[in-house]
Coordinates of C-alpha atoms and ligand atoms in Angstrom, one line a residue:
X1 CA 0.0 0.0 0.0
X2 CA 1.5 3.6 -1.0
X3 CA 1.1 6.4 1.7
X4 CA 1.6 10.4 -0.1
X5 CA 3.2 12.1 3.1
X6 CA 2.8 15.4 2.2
X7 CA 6.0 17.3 4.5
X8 CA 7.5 14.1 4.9
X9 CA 11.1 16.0 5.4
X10 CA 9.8 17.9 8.3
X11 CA 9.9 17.2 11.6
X12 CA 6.7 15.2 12.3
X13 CA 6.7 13.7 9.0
X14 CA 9.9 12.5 9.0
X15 CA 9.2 10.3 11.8
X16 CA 5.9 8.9 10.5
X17 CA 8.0 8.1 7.1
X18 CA 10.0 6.0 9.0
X19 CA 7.0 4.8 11.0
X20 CA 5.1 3.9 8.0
X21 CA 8.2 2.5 6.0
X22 CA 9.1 -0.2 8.8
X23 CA 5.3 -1.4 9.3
X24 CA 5.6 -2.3 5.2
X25 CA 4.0 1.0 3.4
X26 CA 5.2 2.3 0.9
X27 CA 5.8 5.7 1.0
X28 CA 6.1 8.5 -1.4
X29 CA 7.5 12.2 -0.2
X30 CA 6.5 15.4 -1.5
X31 CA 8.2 18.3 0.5
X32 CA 9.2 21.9 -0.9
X33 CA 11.9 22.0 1.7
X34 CA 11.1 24.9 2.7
X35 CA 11.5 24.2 6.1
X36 CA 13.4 20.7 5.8
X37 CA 16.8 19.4 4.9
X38 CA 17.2 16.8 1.2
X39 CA 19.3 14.5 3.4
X40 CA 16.5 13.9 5.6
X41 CA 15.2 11.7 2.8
X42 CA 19.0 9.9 3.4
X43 CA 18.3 9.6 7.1
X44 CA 15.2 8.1 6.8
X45 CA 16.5 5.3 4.2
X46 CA 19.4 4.9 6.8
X47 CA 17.2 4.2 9.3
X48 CA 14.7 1.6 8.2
X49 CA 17.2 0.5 5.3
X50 CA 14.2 1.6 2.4
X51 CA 14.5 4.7 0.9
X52 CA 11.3 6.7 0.8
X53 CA 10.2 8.2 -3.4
X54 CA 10.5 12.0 -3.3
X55 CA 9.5 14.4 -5.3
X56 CA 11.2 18.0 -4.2
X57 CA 8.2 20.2 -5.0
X58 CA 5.4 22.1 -3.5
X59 CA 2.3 20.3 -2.8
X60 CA 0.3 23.7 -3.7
X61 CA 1.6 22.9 -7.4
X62 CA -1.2 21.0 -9.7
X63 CA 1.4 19.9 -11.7
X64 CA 3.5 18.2 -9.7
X65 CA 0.4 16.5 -7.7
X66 CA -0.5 15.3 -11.3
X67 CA 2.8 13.8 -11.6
X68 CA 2.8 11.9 -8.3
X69 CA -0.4 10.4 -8.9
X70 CA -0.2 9.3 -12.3
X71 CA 3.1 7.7 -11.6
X72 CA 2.3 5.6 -8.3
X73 CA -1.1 4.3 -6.9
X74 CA -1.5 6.4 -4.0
X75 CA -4.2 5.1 -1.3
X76 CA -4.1 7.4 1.1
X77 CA -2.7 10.5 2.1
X78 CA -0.9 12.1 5.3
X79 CA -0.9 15.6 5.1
X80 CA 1.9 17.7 6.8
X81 CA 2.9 20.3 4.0
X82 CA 2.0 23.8 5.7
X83 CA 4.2 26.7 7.5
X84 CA 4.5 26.2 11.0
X85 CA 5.8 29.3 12.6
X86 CA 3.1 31.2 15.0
X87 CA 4.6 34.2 15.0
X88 CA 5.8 34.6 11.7
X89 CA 2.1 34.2 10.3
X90 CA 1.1 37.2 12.2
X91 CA 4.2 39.0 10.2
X92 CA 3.0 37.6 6.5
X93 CA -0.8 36.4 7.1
X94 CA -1.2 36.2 3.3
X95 CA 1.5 34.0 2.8
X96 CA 0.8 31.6 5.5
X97 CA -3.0 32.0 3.9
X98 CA -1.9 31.2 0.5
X99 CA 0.6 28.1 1.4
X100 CA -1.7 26.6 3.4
X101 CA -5.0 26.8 2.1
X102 CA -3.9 26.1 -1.5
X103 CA -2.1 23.0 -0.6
X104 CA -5.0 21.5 0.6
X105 CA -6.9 22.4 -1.8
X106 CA -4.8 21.2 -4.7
X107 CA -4.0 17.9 -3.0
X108 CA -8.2 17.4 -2.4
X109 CA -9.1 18.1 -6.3
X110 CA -5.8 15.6 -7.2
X111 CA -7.4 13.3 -5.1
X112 CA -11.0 13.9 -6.5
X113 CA -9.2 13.1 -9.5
X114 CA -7.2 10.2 -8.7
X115 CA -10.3 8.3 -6.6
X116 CA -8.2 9.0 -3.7
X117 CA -10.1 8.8 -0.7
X118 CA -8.8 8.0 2.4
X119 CA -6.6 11.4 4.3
X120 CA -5.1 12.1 7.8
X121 CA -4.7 15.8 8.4
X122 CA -2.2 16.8 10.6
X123 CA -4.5 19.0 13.0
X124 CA -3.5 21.0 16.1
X125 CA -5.0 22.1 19.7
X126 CA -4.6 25.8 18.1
X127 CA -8.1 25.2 16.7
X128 CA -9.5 24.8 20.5
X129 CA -9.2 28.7 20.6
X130 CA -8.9 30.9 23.5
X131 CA -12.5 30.1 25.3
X132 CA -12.5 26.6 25.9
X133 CA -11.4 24.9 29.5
X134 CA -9.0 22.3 29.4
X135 CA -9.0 19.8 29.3
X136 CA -10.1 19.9 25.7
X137 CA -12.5 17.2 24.7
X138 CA -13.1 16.8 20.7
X139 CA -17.2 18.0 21.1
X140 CA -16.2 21.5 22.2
X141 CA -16.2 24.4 19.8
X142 CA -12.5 24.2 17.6
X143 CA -13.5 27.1 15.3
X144 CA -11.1 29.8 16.5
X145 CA -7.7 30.2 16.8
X146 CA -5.0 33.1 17.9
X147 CA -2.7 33.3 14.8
X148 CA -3.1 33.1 10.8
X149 CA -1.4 29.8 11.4
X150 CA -4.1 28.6 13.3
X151 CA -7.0 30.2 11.9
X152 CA -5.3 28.4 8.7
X153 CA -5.6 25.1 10.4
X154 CA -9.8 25.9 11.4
X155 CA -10.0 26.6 7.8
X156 CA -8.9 23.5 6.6
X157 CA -10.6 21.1 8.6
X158 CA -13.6 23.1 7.8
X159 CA -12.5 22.8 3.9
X160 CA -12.0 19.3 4.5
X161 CA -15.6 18.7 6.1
X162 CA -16.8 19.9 3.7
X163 CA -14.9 18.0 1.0
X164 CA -15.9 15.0 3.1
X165 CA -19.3 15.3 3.3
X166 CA -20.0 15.5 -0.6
X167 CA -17.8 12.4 -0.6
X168 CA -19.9 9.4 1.2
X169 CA -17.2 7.1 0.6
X170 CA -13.9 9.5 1.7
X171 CA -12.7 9.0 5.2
X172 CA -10.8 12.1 6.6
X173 CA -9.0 12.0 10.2
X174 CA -8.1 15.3 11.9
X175 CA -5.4 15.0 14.1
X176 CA -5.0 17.5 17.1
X177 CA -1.7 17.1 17.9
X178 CA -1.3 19.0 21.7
X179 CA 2.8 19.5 22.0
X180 CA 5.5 17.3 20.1
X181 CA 8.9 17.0 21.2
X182 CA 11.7 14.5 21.2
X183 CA 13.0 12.6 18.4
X184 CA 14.1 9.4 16.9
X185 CA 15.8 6.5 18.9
X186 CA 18.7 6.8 16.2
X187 CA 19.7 10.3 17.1
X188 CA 19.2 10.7 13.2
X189 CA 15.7 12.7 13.1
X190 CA 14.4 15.6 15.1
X191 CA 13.2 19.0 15.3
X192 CA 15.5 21.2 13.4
X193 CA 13.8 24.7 12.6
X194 CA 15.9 27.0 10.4
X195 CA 17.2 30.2 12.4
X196 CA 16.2 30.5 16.1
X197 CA 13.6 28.7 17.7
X198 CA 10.3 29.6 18.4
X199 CA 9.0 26.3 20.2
X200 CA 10.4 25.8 23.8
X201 CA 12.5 22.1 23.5
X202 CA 14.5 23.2 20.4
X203 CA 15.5 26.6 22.3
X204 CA 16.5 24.5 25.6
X205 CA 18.1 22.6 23.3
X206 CA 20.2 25.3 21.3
X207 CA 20.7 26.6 24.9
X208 CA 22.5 23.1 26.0
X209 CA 24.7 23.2 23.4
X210 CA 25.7 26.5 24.1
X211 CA 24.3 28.2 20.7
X212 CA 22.1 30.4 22.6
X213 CA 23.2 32.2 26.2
X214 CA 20.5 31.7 27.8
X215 CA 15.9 30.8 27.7
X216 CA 13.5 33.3 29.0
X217 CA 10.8 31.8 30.3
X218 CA 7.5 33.8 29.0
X219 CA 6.0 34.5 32.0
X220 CA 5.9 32.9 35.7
X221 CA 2.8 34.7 37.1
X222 CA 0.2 32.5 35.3
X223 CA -2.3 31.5 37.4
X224 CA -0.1 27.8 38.1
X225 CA 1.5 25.9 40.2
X226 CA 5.1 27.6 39.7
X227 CA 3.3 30.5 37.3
X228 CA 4.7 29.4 33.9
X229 CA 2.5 28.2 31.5
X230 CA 1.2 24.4 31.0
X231 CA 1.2 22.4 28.2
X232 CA 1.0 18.4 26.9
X233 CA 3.8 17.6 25.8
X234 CA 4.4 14.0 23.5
X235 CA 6.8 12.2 22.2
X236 CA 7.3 12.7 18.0
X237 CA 7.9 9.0 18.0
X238 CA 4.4 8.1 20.1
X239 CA 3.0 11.0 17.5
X240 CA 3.9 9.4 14.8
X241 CA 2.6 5.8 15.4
X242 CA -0.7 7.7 16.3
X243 CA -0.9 8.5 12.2
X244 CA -0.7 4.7 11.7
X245 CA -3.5 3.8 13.4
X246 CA -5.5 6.5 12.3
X247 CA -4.8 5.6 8.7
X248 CA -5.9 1.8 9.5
X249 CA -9.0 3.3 11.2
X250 CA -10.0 5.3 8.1
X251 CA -9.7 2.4 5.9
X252 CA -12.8 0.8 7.9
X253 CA -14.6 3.8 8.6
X254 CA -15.4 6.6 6.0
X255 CA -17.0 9.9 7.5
X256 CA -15.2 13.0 9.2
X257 CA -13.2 12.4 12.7
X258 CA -11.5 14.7 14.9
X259 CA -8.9 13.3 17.5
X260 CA -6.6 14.7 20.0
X261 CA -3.5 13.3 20.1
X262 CA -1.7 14.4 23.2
X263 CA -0.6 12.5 27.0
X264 CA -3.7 13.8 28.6
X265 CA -0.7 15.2 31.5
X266 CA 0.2 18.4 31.9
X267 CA 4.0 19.8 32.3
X268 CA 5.0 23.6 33.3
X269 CA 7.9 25.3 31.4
X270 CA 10.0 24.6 34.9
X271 CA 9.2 21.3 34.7
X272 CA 10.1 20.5 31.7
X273 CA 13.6 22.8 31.9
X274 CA 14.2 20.0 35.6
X275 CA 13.4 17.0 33.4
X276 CA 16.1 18.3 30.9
X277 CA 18.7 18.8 32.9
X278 CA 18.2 15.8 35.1
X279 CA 17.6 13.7 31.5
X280 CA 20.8 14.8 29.9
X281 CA 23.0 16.3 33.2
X282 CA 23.5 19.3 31.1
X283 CA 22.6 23.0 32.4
X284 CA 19.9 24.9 30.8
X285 CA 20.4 28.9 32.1
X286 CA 17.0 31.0 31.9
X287 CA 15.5 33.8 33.3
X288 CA 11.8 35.0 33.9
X289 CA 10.6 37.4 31.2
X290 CA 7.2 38.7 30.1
X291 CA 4.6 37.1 29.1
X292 CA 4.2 36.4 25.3
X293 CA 1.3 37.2 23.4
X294 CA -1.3 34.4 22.9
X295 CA 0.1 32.1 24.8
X296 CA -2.8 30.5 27.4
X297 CA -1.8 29.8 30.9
X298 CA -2.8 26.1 30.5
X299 CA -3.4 23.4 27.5
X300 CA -3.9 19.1 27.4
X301 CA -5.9 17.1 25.9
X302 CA -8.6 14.7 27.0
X303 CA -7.0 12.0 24.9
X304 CA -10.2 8.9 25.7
X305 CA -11.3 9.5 21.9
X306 CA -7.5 8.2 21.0
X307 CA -7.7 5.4 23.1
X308 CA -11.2 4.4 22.0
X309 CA -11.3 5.0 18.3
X310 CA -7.6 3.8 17.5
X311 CA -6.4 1.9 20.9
X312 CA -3.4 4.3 20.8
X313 CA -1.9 6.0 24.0
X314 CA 1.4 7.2 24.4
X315 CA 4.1 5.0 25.6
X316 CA 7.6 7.1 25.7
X317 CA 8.0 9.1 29.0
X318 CA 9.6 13.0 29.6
X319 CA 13.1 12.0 30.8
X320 CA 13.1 10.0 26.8
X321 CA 11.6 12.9 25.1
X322 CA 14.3 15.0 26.6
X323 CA 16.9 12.6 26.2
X324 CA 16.0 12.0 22.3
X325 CA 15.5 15.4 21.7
X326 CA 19.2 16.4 22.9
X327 CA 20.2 13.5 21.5
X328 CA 19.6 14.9 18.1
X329 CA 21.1 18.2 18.8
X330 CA 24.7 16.4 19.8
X331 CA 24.7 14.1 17.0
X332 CA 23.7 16.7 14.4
X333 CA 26.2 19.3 15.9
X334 CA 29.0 17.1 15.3
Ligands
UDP1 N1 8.2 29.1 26.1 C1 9.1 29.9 26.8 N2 10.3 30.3 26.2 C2 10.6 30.0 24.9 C3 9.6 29.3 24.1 C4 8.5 28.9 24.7 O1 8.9 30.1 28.0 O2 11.6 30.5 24.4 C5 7.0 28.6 26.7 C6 5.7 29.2 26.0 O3 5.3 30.4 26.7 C7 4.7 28.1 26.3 C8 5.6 26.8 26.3 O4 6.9 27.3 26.5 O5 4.2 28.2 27.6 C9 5.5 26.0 25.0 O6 5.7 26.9 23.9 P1 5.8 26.4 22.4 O7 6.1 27.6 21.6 O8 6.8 25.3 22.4 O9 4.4 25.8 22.1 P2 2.9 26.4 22.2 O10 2.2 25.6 23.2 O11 3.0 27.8 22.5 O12 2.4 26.1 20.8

């Protein structure tokens, strides 16, 4: 069976490819690299010893989509492509707009064309907004967000709904994914954002190494435990195997679902700086600063739907996420 993973050089991708690759898909890679290194497609053959097809394009491109499908039999699709970066969308909303929306759209009317049916949509909590108490359950409101990233996200699991819905016979999984971190056992995969992170375990990460003096912690007079802000955080690895078993419930079960994927725990920013430091024995220096815009004092996911629907639940713990995550950052600095 071939699997399109749409982003497949990115971060979350990358680790489903692999995923996918050693339960016996085949898998086919369409990723602008935008965001993402070529020898990730290397890594990733290193890894499960089968190299992945990829096509170094953007998934917004009709052309290219045309190509894809008319040269392998694509049953289903895992879609990754988009930009990621919060705060950058609220620099260039239009482009974020444009990328994101487009390559939906394009890979829907390829798959129209193709009698491809069967998509998981890599979702996030974003779409939960800034009303709802957590935990979040699937049935509550998701039709907000705080950033043209995540409004882009409400958009297109409204477009696909919609898509779905004229389609009795398509099956479309959206998955809310709460906080990845971490990254493969191998050291050979993991979060690698171009220029200086945005997302808290590749700055303590860049700080470890010494690439970055110091973190500031956004804020430590949240209405907490310690006053920084709460979040579920999963390992990439656990996040990955999630998109299998979504895929395999999709094949049985056409319709529209939503599903958190998350730990259903939540860690603070302090927390997860001690769990670091006591993972890897290396010191992370930070200060308190201000708070940063949008962010909520406290998200995590009710994760039963997970557990019921696909019988997945995570299995890898903080001290591994930390310990795979810096992992990475040694291996790839060296
Ligand atoms: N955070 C921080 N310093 C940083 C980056 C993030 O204190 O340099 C905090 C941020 O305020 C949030 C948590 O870490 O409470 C997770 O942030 P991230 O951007 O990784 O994910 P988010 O949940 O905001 O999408």
């Amino acid at each position: 069976m071939s699997i399109l993973v749409t982003g497949g050089a990115g971060y979350i991708g990358s680790h489903t490819a692999v995923e996918l690759l050693q339960a016996g898909y085949d898998v086919v890679i369409v990723d602008n690299l935008s965001n993402a290194r070529a020898d990730v497609i290397d890594r990733i053959e290193k890894i499960t010893g089968r190299r992945p097809a990829f096509y170094h394009a953007s998934c917004a491109d009709p052309k290219e989509l045309e190509r894809i499908f008319s040269r392998h039999t694509i049953d289903a699709v895992i879609h990754f492509a988009g930009f990621k970066a919060v705060g950058e969308s609220c620099r260039k909303p239009l482009q974020y707009y444009r990328n994101n929306l487009d390559s939906t759209l394009c890979l829907l009317e390829a798959m129209e064309r193709f009698g491809c049916r069967r998509l998981v949509f890599s979702s996030s909590a974003t779409v939960y907004g800034m009303n709802n108490p957590v935990p979040y359950v699937e049935t509550m409101p998701a039709l907000s967000s705080s950033s043209p990233y995540g409004w882009t996200k409400v958009m297109n699991e409204r477009i696909l709904t919609d898509y779905a819905a004229v389609h009795p016979d398509a099956s479309v999984i959206l998955l809310r994914y709460f906080n990845p971190i971490g990254g493969h056992a191998s050291g050979l995969l993991g979060d690698d954002p171009n220029g200086i992170p945005n997302n808290l375990m590749p700055y303590v990460c860049r700080v470890a190494a010494g690439q970055l003096e110091k973190l500031t912690i956004f804020g430590n007079d949240y209405p907490t435990p310690d006053g920084t802000c709460l979040r579920d955080y999963l390992h990439v690895v656990d996040l990955a195997k999630g998109h299998l078993r979504a895929l395999d419930y999709a094949g049985t079960h056409p319709g529209v679902e939503a599903i958190n994927l998350g730990t259903g725990k939540s860690v603070s920013v302090l927390e997860l700086v001690r769990a670091f430091q006591n993972a890897t024995g290396v010191r992370v220096p930070y200060v308190m600063g201000p708070r940063r815009d949008g962010d909520l004092p406290e998200v995590w996911a009710d994760c039963s739907k997970a557990k019921r629907l696909l019988g997945w639940q995570t299995e890898l713990d903080m001290e591994e996420m930390c310990r795979s995550a810096w992992n990475f950052v040694k291996r790839h600095e060296a």
